[in-house]
PDB file of C-alpha atoms in Angstrom:
ATOM      1  CA  ILE A   1     -29.464  -3.996  29.673  1.00 79.00           C
ATOM      2  CA  ASP A   2     -27.072  -3.993  32.619  1.00 78.00           C
ATOM      3  CA  SER A   3     -24.874  -6.744  31.216  1.00 79.00           C
ATOM      4  CA  VAL A   4     -24.617  -9.406  28.523  1.00 89.00           C
ATOM      5  CA  PRO A   5     -26.365 -12.279  30.426  1.00 85.00           C
ATOM      6  CA  SER A   6     -29.684 -10.457  29.943  1.00 89.00           C
ATOM      7  CA  VAL A   7     -29.724 -11.545  26.283  1.00 94.00           C
ATOM      8  CA  LEU A   8     -27.764 -14.791  26.532  1.00 94.00           C
ATOM      9  CA  ASP A   9     -30.714 -17.074  25.782  1.00 94.00           C
ATOM     10  CA  LYS A  10     -31.691 -15.186  22.614  1.00 96.00           C
ATOM     11  CA  TYR A  11     -28.531 -15.714  20.542  1.00 98.00           C
ATOM     12  CA  ASP A  12     -26.198 -18.528  19.496  1.00 98.00           C
ATOM     13  CA  ALA A  13     -23.365 -16.275  18.338  1.00 98.00           C
ATOM     14  CA  PHE A  14     -21.770 -12.919  19.112  1.00 98.00           C
ATOM     15  CA  ILE A  15     -19.985 -10.701  16.586  1.00 98.00           C
ATOM     16  CA  LEU A  16     -17.547  -8.558  18.582  1.00 98.00           C
ATOM     17  CA  ASP A  17     -16.023  -5.214  17.761  1.00 97.00           C
ATOM     18  CA  GLN A  18     -12.503  -4.806  19.189  1.00 95.00           C
ATOM     19  CA  PHE A  19     -11.639  -1.233  20.181  1.00 92.00           C
ATOM     20  CA  GLY A  20     -14.021   0.173  22.801  1.00 93.00           C
ATOM     21  CA  VAL A  21     -15.663  -3.205  23.421  1.00 97.00           C
ATOM     22  CA  MET A  22     -12.921  -5.775  24.052  1.00 97.00           C
ATOM     23  CA  HIS A  23      -9.880  -3.565  24.595  1.00 95.00           C
ATOM     24  CA  ASN A  24      -8.430  -0.075  24.131  1.00 92.00           C
ATOM     25  CA  GLY A  25      -5.463  -1.032  21.972  1.00 88.00           C
ATOM     26  CA  ALA A  26      -3.186  -1.630  24.962  1.00 91.00           C
ATOM     27  CA  HIS A  27      -5.099  -3.865  27.356  1.00 94.00           C
ATOM     28  CA  ALA A  28      -8.471  -5.524  27.901  1.00 97.00           C
ATOM     29  CA  LEU A  29     -11.389  -3.430  29.132  1.00 96.00           C
ATOM     30  CA  GLU A  30     -13.055  -4.213  32.443  1.00 94.00           C
ATOM     31  CA  GLY A  31     -14.838  -7.577  32.415  1.00 96.00           C
ATOM     32  CA  ALA A  32     -14.305  -8.259  28.697  1.00 97.00           C
ATOM     33  CA  PRO A  33     -11.953 -11.318  28.865  1.00 98.00           C
ATOM     34  CA  GLU A  34     -14.204 -12.941  31.450  1.00 97.00           C
ATOM     35  CA  CYS A  35     -17.247 -12.223  29.294  1.00 97.00           C
ATOM     36  CA  VAL A  36     -15.626 -13.937  26.295  1.00 97.00           C
ATOM     37  CA  SER A  37     -14.755 -16.977  28.420  1.00 97.00           C
ATOM     38  CA  GLU A  38     -18.295 -17.178  29.821  1.00 96.00           C
ATOM     39  CA  LEU A  39     -19.854 -16.940  26.366  1.00 97.00           C
ATOM     40  CA  ALA A  40     -17.611 -19.780  25.201  1.00 97.00           C
ATOM     41  CA  ALA A  41     -18.563 -21.831  28.285  1.00 97.00           C
ATOM     42  CA  PHE A  42     -22.224 -21.408  27.319  1.00 96.00           C
ATOM     43  CA  GLY A  43     -21.401 -22.765  23.864  1.00 97.00           C
ATOM     44  CA  LYS A  44     -21.761 -19.461  22.023  1.00 98.00           C
ATOM     45  CA  LYS A  45     -19.851 -18.928  18.782  1.00 98.00           C
ATOM     46  CA  ILE A  46     -17.678 -15.785  18.804  1.00 98.00           C
ATOM     47  CA  ILE A  47     -16.170 -13.903  15.857  1.00 98.00           C
ATOM     48  CA  ILE A  48     -14.364 -10.554  15.663  1.00 98.00           C
ATOM     49  CA  LEU A  49     -15.489  -7.900  13.179  1.00 97.00           C
ATOM     50  CA  SER A  50     -13.029  -5.024  13.198  1.00 94.00           C
ATOM     51  CA  ASN A  51     -12.211  -1.873  11.261  1.00 92.00           C
ATOM     52  CA  SER A  52      -8.544  -2.731  11.640  1.00 89.00           C
ATOM     53  CA  SER A  53      -6.095  -2.415   8.762  1.00 88.00           C
ATOM     54  CA  SER A  54      -4.361  -5.553  10.109  1.00 85.00           C
ATOM     55  CA  PRO A  55      -4.813  -8.955   8.451  1.00 85.00           C
ATOM     56  CA  SER A  56      -7.356 -11.267  10.111  1.00 89.00           C
ATOM     57  CA  GLN A  57      -4.794 -13.775  11.390  1.00 88.00           C
ATOM     58  CA  THR A  58      -2.725 -11.007  12.994  1.00 88.00           C
ATOM     59  CA  THR A  59      -5.816  -9.885  14.896  1.00 92.00           C
ATOM     60  CA  ILE A  60      -6.206 -13.355  16.429  1.00 95.00           C
ATOM     61  CA  THR A  61      -2.508 -13.783  17.261  1.00 93.00           C
ATOM     62  CA  LYS A  62      -2.410 -10.410  19.083  1.00 93.00           C
ATOM     63  CA  LEU A  63      -5.228 -11.359  21.480  1.00 96.00           C
ATOM     64  CA  PRO A  64      -3.045 -12.895  24.271  1.00 97.00           C
ATOM     65  CA  LYS A  65      -1.026  -9.641  24.559  1.00 95.00           C
ATOM     66  CA  LEU A  66      -4.322  -7.824  25.112  1.00 96.00           C
ATOM     67  CA  GLY A  67      -5.459 -10.245  27.807  1.00 96.00           C
ATOM     68  CA  PHE A  68      -7.658 -12.648  25.820  1.00 98.00           C
ATOM     69  CA  ASP A  69      -7.543 -16.383  25.223  1.00 96.00           C
ATOM     70  CA  PRO A  70      -7.785 -16.729  21.405  1.00 97.00           C
ATOM     71  CA  ALA A  71      -9.310 -20.237  21.594  1.00 97.00           C
ATOM     72  CA  PRO A  72     -12.997 -19.159  21.772  1.00 97.00           C
ATOM     73  CA  PHE A  73     -12.783 -17.090  18.582  1.00 98.00           C
ATOM     74  CA  ILE A  74     -13.672 -18.965  15.401  1.00 97.00           C
ATOM     75  CA  ASP A  75     -12.290 -16.211  13.143  1.00 96.00           C
ATOM     76  CA  ALA A  76     -11.806 -12.489  12.577  1.00 96.00           C
ATOM     77  CA  VAL A  77     -13.100 -10.390   9.702  1.00 95.00           C
ATOM     78  CA  THR A  78     -11.043  -7.196   9.346  1.00 94.00           C
ATOM     79  CA  SER A  79     -11.342  -4.288   6.949  1.00 93.00           C
ATOM     80  CA  GLY A  80      -7.617  -4.663   6.186  1.00 92.00           C
ATOM     81  CA  GLU A  81      -8.060  -8.262   5.084  1.00 92.00           C
ATOM     82  CA  GLU A  82     -10.977  -7.393   2.809  1.00 91.00           C
ATOM     83  CA  ALA A  83      -9.175  -4.326   1.381  1.00 94.00           C
ATOM     84  CA  SER A  84      -6.021  -6.289   0.548  1.00 94.00           C
ATOM     85  CA  HIS A  85      -8.056  -8.883  -1.384  1.00 92.00           C
ATOM     86  CA  TYR A  86      -9.723  -6.075  -3.340  1.00 94.00           C
ATOM     87  CA  VAL A  87      -6.390  -4.397  -4.175  1.00 97.00           C
ATOM     88  CA  LYS A  88      -4.905  -7.716  -5.273  1.00 97.00           C
ATOM     89  CA  SER A  89      -7.772  -8.383  -7.671  1.00 96.00           C
ATOM     90  CA  THR A  90      -8.307  -4.806  -8.900  1.00 97.00           C
ATOM     91  CA  TYR A  91      -4.904  -3.081  -8.993  1.00 98.00           C
ATOM     92  CA  SER A  92      -2.439  -5.843  -9.897  1.00 97.00           C
ATOM     93  CA  GLY A  93       0.572  -4.326 -11.662  1.00 97.00           C
ATOM     94  CA  LYS A  94      -0.419  -0.775 -10.638  1.00 98.00           C
ATOM     95  CA  LYS A  95       1.395   1.916  -8.636  1.00 98.00           C
ATOM     96  CA  ALA A  96       0.128   3.165  -5.274  1.00 98.00           C
ATOM     97  CA  LEU A  97       0.702   6.136  -3.008  1.00 98.00           C
ATOM     98  CA  PHE A  98       0.924   4.405   0.367  1.00 98.00           C
ATOM     99  CA  ILE A  99      -0.355   6.422   3.364  1.00 97.00           C
ATOM    100  CA  THR A 100       0.331   4.309   6.415  1.00 96.00           C
ATOM    101  CA  TRP A 101       1.663   4.082   9.982  1.00 95.00           C
ATOM    102  CA  LYS A 102       5.243   5.037  10.778  1.00 93.00           C
ATOM    103  CA  THR A 103       7.873   2.413  11.638  1.00 88.00           C
ATOM    104  CA  PRO A 104       8.003   0.591  14.003  1.00 83.00           C
ATOM    105  CA  LYS A 105       4.421  -0.626  13.854  1.00 82.00           C
ATOM    106  CA  THR A 106       2.980  -4.024  14.740  1.00 74.00           C
ATOM    107  CA  PRO A 107       1.951  -5.581  12.463  1.00 74.00           C
ATOM    108  CA  SER A 108       4.258  -4.013   9.910  1.00 84.00           C
ATOM    109  CA  PRO A 109       2.632  -2.155   6.997  1.00 92.00           C
ATOM    110  CA  ALA A 110       4.912  -4.314   4.838  1.00 90.00           C
ATOM    111  CA  ALA A 111       2.854  -7.374   5.870  1.00 88.00           C
ATOM    112  CA  PHE A 112      -0.288  -5.641   4.603  1.00 91.00           C
ATOM    113  CA  LEU A 113       1.456  -4.778   1.326  1.00 93.00           C
ATOM    114  CA  GLU A 114       2.453  -8.403   0.812  1.00 92.00           C
ATOM    115  CA  GLN A 115      -1.220  -9.379   0.957  1.00 92.00           C
ATOM    116  CA  CYS A 116      -2.007  -6.777  -1.713  1.00 96.00           C
ATOM    117  CA  GLY A 117      -0.058  -8.731  -4.321  1.00 96.00           C
ATOM    118  CA  ASP A 118       1.698  -7.161  -7.298  1.00 97.00           C
ATOM    119  CA  VAL A 119       1.496  -3.480  -6.331  1.00 97.00           C
ATOM    120  CA  THR A 120       4.416  -1.050  -6.693  1.00 97.00           C
ATOM    121  CA  ILE A 121       4.826   1.802  -4.193  1.00 97.00           C
ATOM    122  CA  THR A 122       5.600   5.304  -5.443  1.00 97.00           C
ATOM    123  CA  GLU A 123       6.046   8.618  -3.610  1.00 96.00           C
ATOM    124  CA  ASN A 124       5.079  10.652  -6.680  1.00 96.00           C
ATOM    125  CA  VAL A 125       1.409  11.635  -7.064  1.00 97.00           C
ATOM    126  CA  GLN A 126       1.923  12.114 -10.800  1.00 96.00           C
ATOM    127  CA  ASP A 127       3.151   8.538 -11.100  1.00 97.00           C
ATOM    128  CA  ALA A 128       0.445   6.840  -9.018  1.00 98.00           C
ATOM    129  CA  ASP A 129      -2.630   4.908 -10.186  1.00 98.00           C
ATOM    130  CA  PHE A 130      -4.390   4.979  -6.813  1.00 98.00           C
ATOM    131  CA  ILE A 131      -3.984   5.818  -3.110  1.00 98.00           C
ATOM    132  CA  LEU A 132      -3.727   3.017  -0.568  1.00 98.00           C
ATOM    133  CA  LEU A 133      -4.989   4.517   2.714  1.00 97.00           C
ATOM    134  CA  HIS A 134      -3.797   2.170   5.456  1.00 96.00           C
ATOM    135  CA  GLY A 135      -2.730   4.561   8.249  1.00 96.00           C
ATOM    136  CA  VAL A 136      -2.351   8.303   8.837  1.00 97.00           C
ATOM    137  CA  ASP A 137       1.260   8.994   9.894  1.00 96.00           C
ATOM    138  CA  VAL A 138       3.466   8.920   6.802  1.00 96.00           C
ATOM    139  CA  LEU A 139       3.697   8.682   3.037  1.00 97.00           C
ATOM    140  CA  ARG A 140       5.858   5.583   2.702  1.00 97.00           C
ATOM    141  CA  GLY A 141       8.207   4.842  -0.157  1.00 96.00           C
ATOM    142  CA  PRO A 142       9.284   1.452  -1.506  1.00 95.00           C
ATOM    143  CA  GLY A 143      11.497  -0.849   0.548  1.00 92.00           C
ATOM    144  CA  ALA A 144      11.608  -2.887   3.733  1.00 90.00           C
ATOM    145  CA  ASP A 145      11.003  -1.575   7.257  1.00 87.00           C
ATOM    146  CA  GLY A 146      13.877   0.702   8.213  1.00 86.00           C
ATOM    147  CA  ASP A 147      14.901   1.162   4.572  1.00 91.00           C
ATOM    148  CA  ALA A 148      11.723   2.667   3.151  1.00 94.00           C
ATOM    149  CA  LYS A 149      11.616   6.480   3.130  1.00 95.00           C
ATOM    150  CA  GLU A 150       8.807   7.859   5.308  1.00 96.00           C
ATOM    151  CA  THR A 151       7.560  11.404   4.681  1.00 95.00           C
ATOM    152  CA  ASP A 152       5.864  12.722   7.816  1.00 95.00           C
ATOM    153  CA  LEU A 153       2.261  13.886   7.350  1.00 95.00           C
ATOM    154  CA  GLY A 154       2.156  16.098  10.432  1.00 94.00           C
ATOM    155  CA  ASN A 155       0.214  15.584  13.632  1.00 95.00           C
ATOM    156  CA  PHE A 156      -3.074  14.499  12.063  1.00 97.00           C
ATOM    157  CA  PHE A 157      -3.292  11.438  14.330  1.00 96.00           C
ATOM    158  CA  THR A 158      -3.544  13.568  17.467  1.00 96.00           C
ATOM    159  CA  THR A 159      -5.158  16.782  16.160  1.00 96.00           C
ATOM    160  CA  GLY A 160      -7.079  15.904  13.007  1.00 97.00           C
ATOM    161  CA  ALA A 161      -5.356  18.834  11.249  1.00 96.00           C
ATOM    162  CA  PHE A 162      -5.139  18.458   7.454  1.00 97.00           C
ATOM    163  CA  ASP A 163      -2.302  20.987   6.913  1.00 95.00           C
ATOM    164  CA  GLU A 164       0.122  18.395   5.511  1.00 95.00           C
ATOM    165  CA  LEU A 165      -2.504  16.174   3.923  1.00 97.00           C
ATOM    166  CA  ASP A 166      -4.635  18.670   1.985  1.00 97.00           C
ATOM    167  CA  PRO A 167      -1.978  19.555  -0.643  1.00 97.00           C
ATOM    168  CA  LEU A 168      -1.479  15.834  -1.294  1.00 97.00           C
ATOM    169  CA  LEU A 169      -5.225  15.202  -1.533  1.00 98.00           C
ATOM    170  CA  GLN A 170      -5.613  18.203  -3.844  1.00 98.00           C
ATOM    171  CA  GLN A 171      -3.001  16.849  -6.253  1.00 98.00           C
ATOM    172  CA  ALA A 172      -4.577  13.393  -6.123  1.00 98.00           C
ATOM    173  CA  ALA A 173      -8.047  14.824  -6.825  1.00 98.00           C
ATOM    174  CA  GLU A 174      -6.732  16.776  -9.817  1.00 98.00           C
ATOM    175  CA  ARG A 175      -5.556  13.463 -11.257  1.00 97.00           C
ATOM    176  CA  LYS A 176      -8.812  11.759 -10.181  1.00 98.00           C
ATOM    177  CA  LEU A 177      -6.900   9.075  -8.279  1.00 98.00           C
ATOM    178  CA  PRO A 178      -9.198   6.587  -6.534  1.00 98.00           C
ATOM    179  CA  VAL A 179      -8.621   5.835  -2.845  1.00 98.00           C
ATOM    180  CA  VAL A 180      -8.823   2.404  -1.215  1.00 97.00           C
ATOM    181  CA  CYS A 181      -9.394   2.831   2.544  1.00 96.00           C
ATOM    182  CA  ALA A 182      -8.405  -0.144   4.709  1.00 95.00           C
ATOM    183  CA  ASN A 183      -9.735   1.355   7.966  1.00 93.00           C
ATOM    184  CA  PRO A 184     -12.927   3.432   7.697  1.00 93.00           C
ATOM    185  CA  ASP A 185     -13.024   4.510  11.370  1.00 91.00           C
ATOM    186  CA  PHE A 186     -13.148   8.293  11.847  1.00 93.00           C
ATOM    187  CA  ILE A 187     -11.744   8.417  15.373  1.00 90.00           C
ATOM    188  CA  SER A 188     -10.406   6.057  18.016  1.00 89.00           C
ATOM    189  CA  ILE A 189     -10.149   6.378  21.801  1.00 85.00           C
ATOM    190  CA  GLN A 190      -6.585   5.779  22.976  1.00 86.00           C
ATOM    191  CA  PRO A 191      -5.497   3.961  26.165  1.00 85.00           C
ATOM    192  CA  ASP A 192      -5.017   7.312  27.955  1.00 87.00           C
ATOM    193  CA  GLY A 193      -8.557   8.377  27.019  1.00 84.00           C
ATOM    194  CA  SER A 194      -7.488  10.847  24.325  1.00 89.00           C
ATOM    195  CA  GLN A 195      -9.072  10.967  20.874  1.00 90.00           C
ATOM    196  CA  ALA A 196      -7.079   9.955  17.796  1.00 94.00           C
ATOM    197  CA  TYR A 197      -7.962  10.493  14.139  1.00 96.00           C
ATOM    198  CA  MET A 198      -8.093   7.516  11.813  1.00 96.00           C
ATOM    199  CA  PRO A 199      -7.900   6.787   8.049  1.00 96.00           C
ATOM    200  CA  GLY A 200     -11.679   7.069   7.634  1.00 96.00           C
ATOM    201  CA  SER A 201     -11.433  10.778   8.420  1.00 97.00           C
ATOM    202  CA  ILE A 202      -8.987  11.252   5.530  1.00 98.00           C
ATOM    203  CA  ALA A 203     -11.235   9.241   3.205  1.00 98.00           C
ATOM    204  CA  ARG A 204     -14.226  11.382   4.175  1.00 97.00           C
ATOM    205  CA  ARG A 205     -12.204  14.553   3.583  1.00 98.00           C
ATOM    206  CA  TYR A 206     -11.189  13.348   0.104  1.00 98.00           C
ATOM    207  CA  GLU A 207     -14.830  12.655  -0.786  1.00 98.00           C
ATOM    208  CA  GLU A 208     -16.425  15.767   0.715  1.00 97.00           C
ATOM    209  CA  GLN A 209     -13.761  18.442   0.217  1.00 97.00           C
ATOM    210  CA  PHE A 210     -12.168  17.245  -3.011  1.00 98.00           C
ATOM    211  CA  GLN A 211     -15.002  15.202  -4.570  1.00 97.00           C
ATOM    212  CA  GLY A 212     -12.671  12.211  -4.776  1.00 98.00           C
ATOM    213  CA  HIS A 213     -13.711   8.586  -5.249  1.00 97.00           C
ATOM    214  CA  VAL A 214     -13.207   6.283  -2.237  1.00 97.00           C
ATOM    215  CA  THR A 215     -13.744   2.539  -1.835  1.00 95.00           C
ATOM    216  CA  SER A 216     -13.842   1.719   1.887  1.00 93.00           C
ATOM    217  CA  PHE A 217     -13.859  -1.656   3.581  1.00 92.00           C
ATOM    218  CA  GLY A 218     -15.247  -2.697   6.938  1.00 91.00           C
ATOM    219  CA  LYS A 219     -18.170  -1.435   8.975  1.00 94.00           C
ATOM    220  CA  PRO A 220     -20.756   0.001   8.297  1.00 94.00           C
ATOM    221  CA  HIS A 221     -20.831  -1.909   4.995  1.00 91.00           C
ATOM    222  CA  LYS A 222     -23.326  -4.720   5.460  1.00 91.00           C
ATOM    223  CA  GLU A 223     -21.227  -7.106   3.360  1.00 88.00           C
ATOM    224  CA  HIS A 224     -18.783  -7.451   6.256  1.00 92.00           C
ATOM    225  CA  PHE A 225     -21.538  -8.395   8.659  1.00 96.00           C
ATOM    226  CA  LEU A 226     -22.825 -10.906   6.121  1.00 93.00           C
ATOM    227  CA  ALA A 227     -19.279 -12.322   5.835  1.00 92.00           C
ATOM    228  CA  CYS A 228     -19.475 -13.021   9.587  1.00 96.00           C
ATOM    229  CA  LEU A 229     -22.817 -14.795   9.171  1.00 96.00           C
ATOM    230  CA  ASP A 230     -21.252 -16.909   6.439  1.00 95.00           C
ATOM    231  CA  ARG A 231     -18.400 -17.978   8.714  1.00 95.00           C
ATOM    232  CA  LEU A 232     -20.769 -18.576  11.636  1.00 97.00           C
ATOM    233  CA  GLN A 233     -23.177 -20.605   9.481  1.00 97.00           C
ATOM    234  CA  LEU A 234     -26.136 -19.186  11.380  1.00 97.00           C
ATOM    235  CA  PRO A 235     -29.241 -17.171  10.427  1.00 97.00           C
ATOM    236  CA  ARG A 236     -29.113 -13.486  11.350  1.00 97.00           C
ATOM    237  CA  ASP A 237     -31.838 -13.736  13.993  1.00 97.00           C
ATOM    238  CA  MET A 238     -29.601 -16.050  16.034  1.00 98.00           C
ATOM    239  CA  VAL A 239     -26.681 -13.605  15.990  1.00 98.00           C
ATOM    240  CA  VAL A 240     -26.035 -10.292  17.796  1.00 98.00           C
ATOM    241  CA  HIS A 241     -23.315  -7.705  17.189  1.00 98.00           C
ATOM    242  CA  VAL A 242     -21.592  -5.854  20.046  1.00 98.00           C
ATOM    243  CA  GLY A 243     -20.065  -2.473  19.177  1.00 97.00           C
ATOM    244  CA  ASP A 244     -19.423   1.050  20.453  1.00 97.00           C
ATOM    245  CA  SER A 245     -19.841   3.186  17.303  1.00 96.00           C
ATOM    246  CA  LEU A 246     -23.204   4.371  16.012  1.00 97.00           C
ATOM    247  CA  HIS A 247     -21.545   5.314  12.685  1.00 93.00           C
ATOM    248  CA  HIS A 248     -20.009   1.916  12.048  1.00 94.00           C
ATOM    249  CA  ASP A 249     -21.288  -0.806  14.390  1.00 97.00           C
ATOM    250  CA  VAL A 250     -24.937   0.098  14.871  1.00 98.00           C
ATOM    251  CA  ALA A 251     -25.412   1.472  11.351  1.00 97.00           C
ATOM    252  CA  GLY A 252     -23.855  -1.637   9.809  1.00 97.00           C
ATOM    253  CA  ALA A 253     -25.780  -4.082  11.981  1.00 98.00           C
ATOM    254  CA  ASN A 254     -29.032  -2.270  11.205  1.00 98.00           C
ATOM    255  CA  ALA A 255     -28.263  -2.347   7.468  1.00 96.00           C
ATOM    256  CA  ALA A 256     -27.550  -6.092   7.667  1.00 97.00           C
ATOM    257  CA  GLY A 257     -30.674  -6.817   9.717  1.00 97.00           C
ATOM    258  CA  ILE A 258     -28.666  -8.027  12.716  1.00 98.00           C
ATOM    259  CA  ASP A 259     -29.489  -7.117  16.324  1.00 98.00           C
ATOM    260  CA  CYS A 260     -26.904  -4.923  18.059  1.00 98.00           C
ATOM    261  CA  ILE A 261     -25.738  -4.222  21.613  1.00 98.00           C
ATOM    262  CA  PHE A 262     -24.404  -0.660  21.828  1.00 98.00           C
ATOM    263  CA  VAL A 263     -21.585  -0.255  24.395  1.00 97.00           C
ATOM    264  CA  THR A 264     -21.756   3.300  25.739  1.00 97.00           C
ATOM    265  CA  SER A 265     -18.280   3.499  27.333  1.00 95.00           C
ATOM    266  CA  GLY A 266     -16.540   3.608  23.960  1.00 92.00           C
ATOM    267  CA  VAL A 267     -16.193   6.221  21.247  1.00 93.00           C
ATOM    268  CA  HIS A 268     -19.378   8.167  22.173  1.00 95.00           C
ATOM    269  CA  CYS A 269     -18.723   8.294  25.938  1.00 93.00           C
ATOM    270  CA  ASP A 270     -17.399  11.878  26.081  1.00 91.00           C
ATOM    271  CA  GLU A 271     -20.019  13.047  23.590  1.00 94.00           C
ATOM    272  CA  MET A 272     -22.745  12.012  26.048  1.00 95.00           C
ATOM    273  CA  GLY A 273     -20.876  13.479  29.013  1.00 92.00           C
ATOM    274  CA  CYS A 274     -20.678  10.120  30.767  1.00 92.00           C
ATOM    275  CA  SER A 275     -18.013   8.429  32.846  1.00 91.00           C
ATOM    276  CA  PHE A 276     -16.497   5.104  31.811  1.00 92.00           C
ATOM    277  CA  GLY A 277     -18.766   2.265  32.953  1.00 91.00           C
ATOM    278  CA  GLU A 278     -21.707   4.572  33.655  1.00 94.00           C
ATOM    279  CA  MET A 279     -25.084   3.908  32.041  1.00 95.00           C
ATOM    280  CA  PRO A 280     -26.310   7.110  30.340  1.00 95.00           C
ATOM    281  CA  SER A 281     -29.782   8.430  31.048  1.00 96.00           C
ATOM    282  CA  THR A 282     -32.650   7.755  28.640  1.00 95.00           C
ATOM    283  CA  GLU A 283     -32.541  11.430  27.678  1.00 95.00           C
ATOM    284  CA  GLN A 284     -28.816  11.305  26.874  1.00 96.00           C
ATOM    285  CA  LEU A 285     -29.276   8.205  24.752  1.00 97.00           C
ATOM    286  CA  GLN A 286     -32.267   9.572  22.829  1.00 96.00           C
ATOM    287  CA  LYS A 287     -30.357  12.768  22.076  1.00 96.00           C
ATOM    288  CA  LEU A 288     -27.377  10.762  20.780  1.00 97.00           C
ATOM    289  CA  PHE A 289     -29.518   8.437  18.647  1.00 97.00           C
ATOM    290  CA  GLU A 290     -31.421  11.342  17.115  1.00 97.00           C
ATOM    291  CA  LYS A 291     -28.188  13.169  16.326  1.00 97.00           C
ATOM    292  CA  HIS A 292     -26.653  10.212  14.482  1.00 97.00           C
ATOM    293  CA  GLY A 293     -29.839   8.698  13.075  1.00 97.00           C
ATOM    294  CA  GLN A 294     -29.177   5.183  14.404  1.00 98.00           C
ATOM    295  CA  VAL A 295     -30.907   3.193  17.169  1.00 98.00           C
ATOM    296  CA  PRO A 296     -29.460  -0.085  18.550  1.00 98.00           C
ATOM    297  CA  THR A 297     -31.434  -3.071  19.808  1.00 97.00           C
ATOM    298  CA  TYR A 298     -29.869  -2.919  23.279  1.00 97.00           C
ATOM    299  CA  VAL A 299     -27.657  -0.586  25.289  1.00 97.00           C
ATOM    300  CA  THR A 300     -25.110  -1.526  27.956  1.00 96.00           C
ATOM    301  CA  PRO A 301     -22.253   0.444  29.582  1.00 96.00           C
ATOM    302  CA  LEU A 302     -19.644  -2.333  29.233  1.00 96.00           C
ATOM    303  CA  PHE A 303     -19.156  -5.701  27.564  1.00 97.00           C
ATOM    304  CA  LYS A 304     -19.171  -7.770  30.753  1.00 95.00           C
ATOM    305  CA  MET A 305     -21.076 -10.468  32.589  1.00 91.00           C
TER     306      MET A 305
END
């Protein structure tokens, strides 16, 4: 499809991915704020489904800075929100190794920790009960922002190099420490177009290289799509998901039995050899779908009217 209006009559609600669909982490993508406003004007329900380690409410409150009116959004379901509930119910009174983002970071990792309940932070692998994988920059000690010790984990965010992380993962695997991953994305496209490596890549490394146990939250787990349906109070055939990742968005929507619009100018853009906003050829798309084993319902270059 060339744009969203092509399917407007088929659905009563839209589940929106954030990064690569709505914005790039710094500002709105071309046509996206207007598309949200138009959908709202047509009476469509809109909810965000994001592999963000931020709490749901933080996701909504950040929208104006990114160029969006938050009013049309009925809610946000984030992997961070779901992960914090799980930690609170499963690891109360336990000690965690906290791999997170370096200070300053908005929202603060401390806000995420508060939602996790009665969990103590330790920097010692031998002392930990589990690993809380929230970001990729530092191993954070106990304390408030500015006071907490932060041990740098190298340049993984920009290079994907595991030099600093592997020894830590090895020690954790020897102790059979479980990992809770609050953001299962493998990579993210930054505002300057560069590729960044995300917590999901560390979780995958722990599973595949060290045979570690990981519990991840967010897409592609169908439960998160079903959580959106629950909030929307609509049957799945009246709802469509809009996302840019075959691994997470399309795979999750397919698993949940929800139609999906695949936005090609996101995380797979360079992989197809396309320019931003350009519709790939049928051959390029077929090659990509075969490679990743996922096929969306629709394809569009951008989330716009």
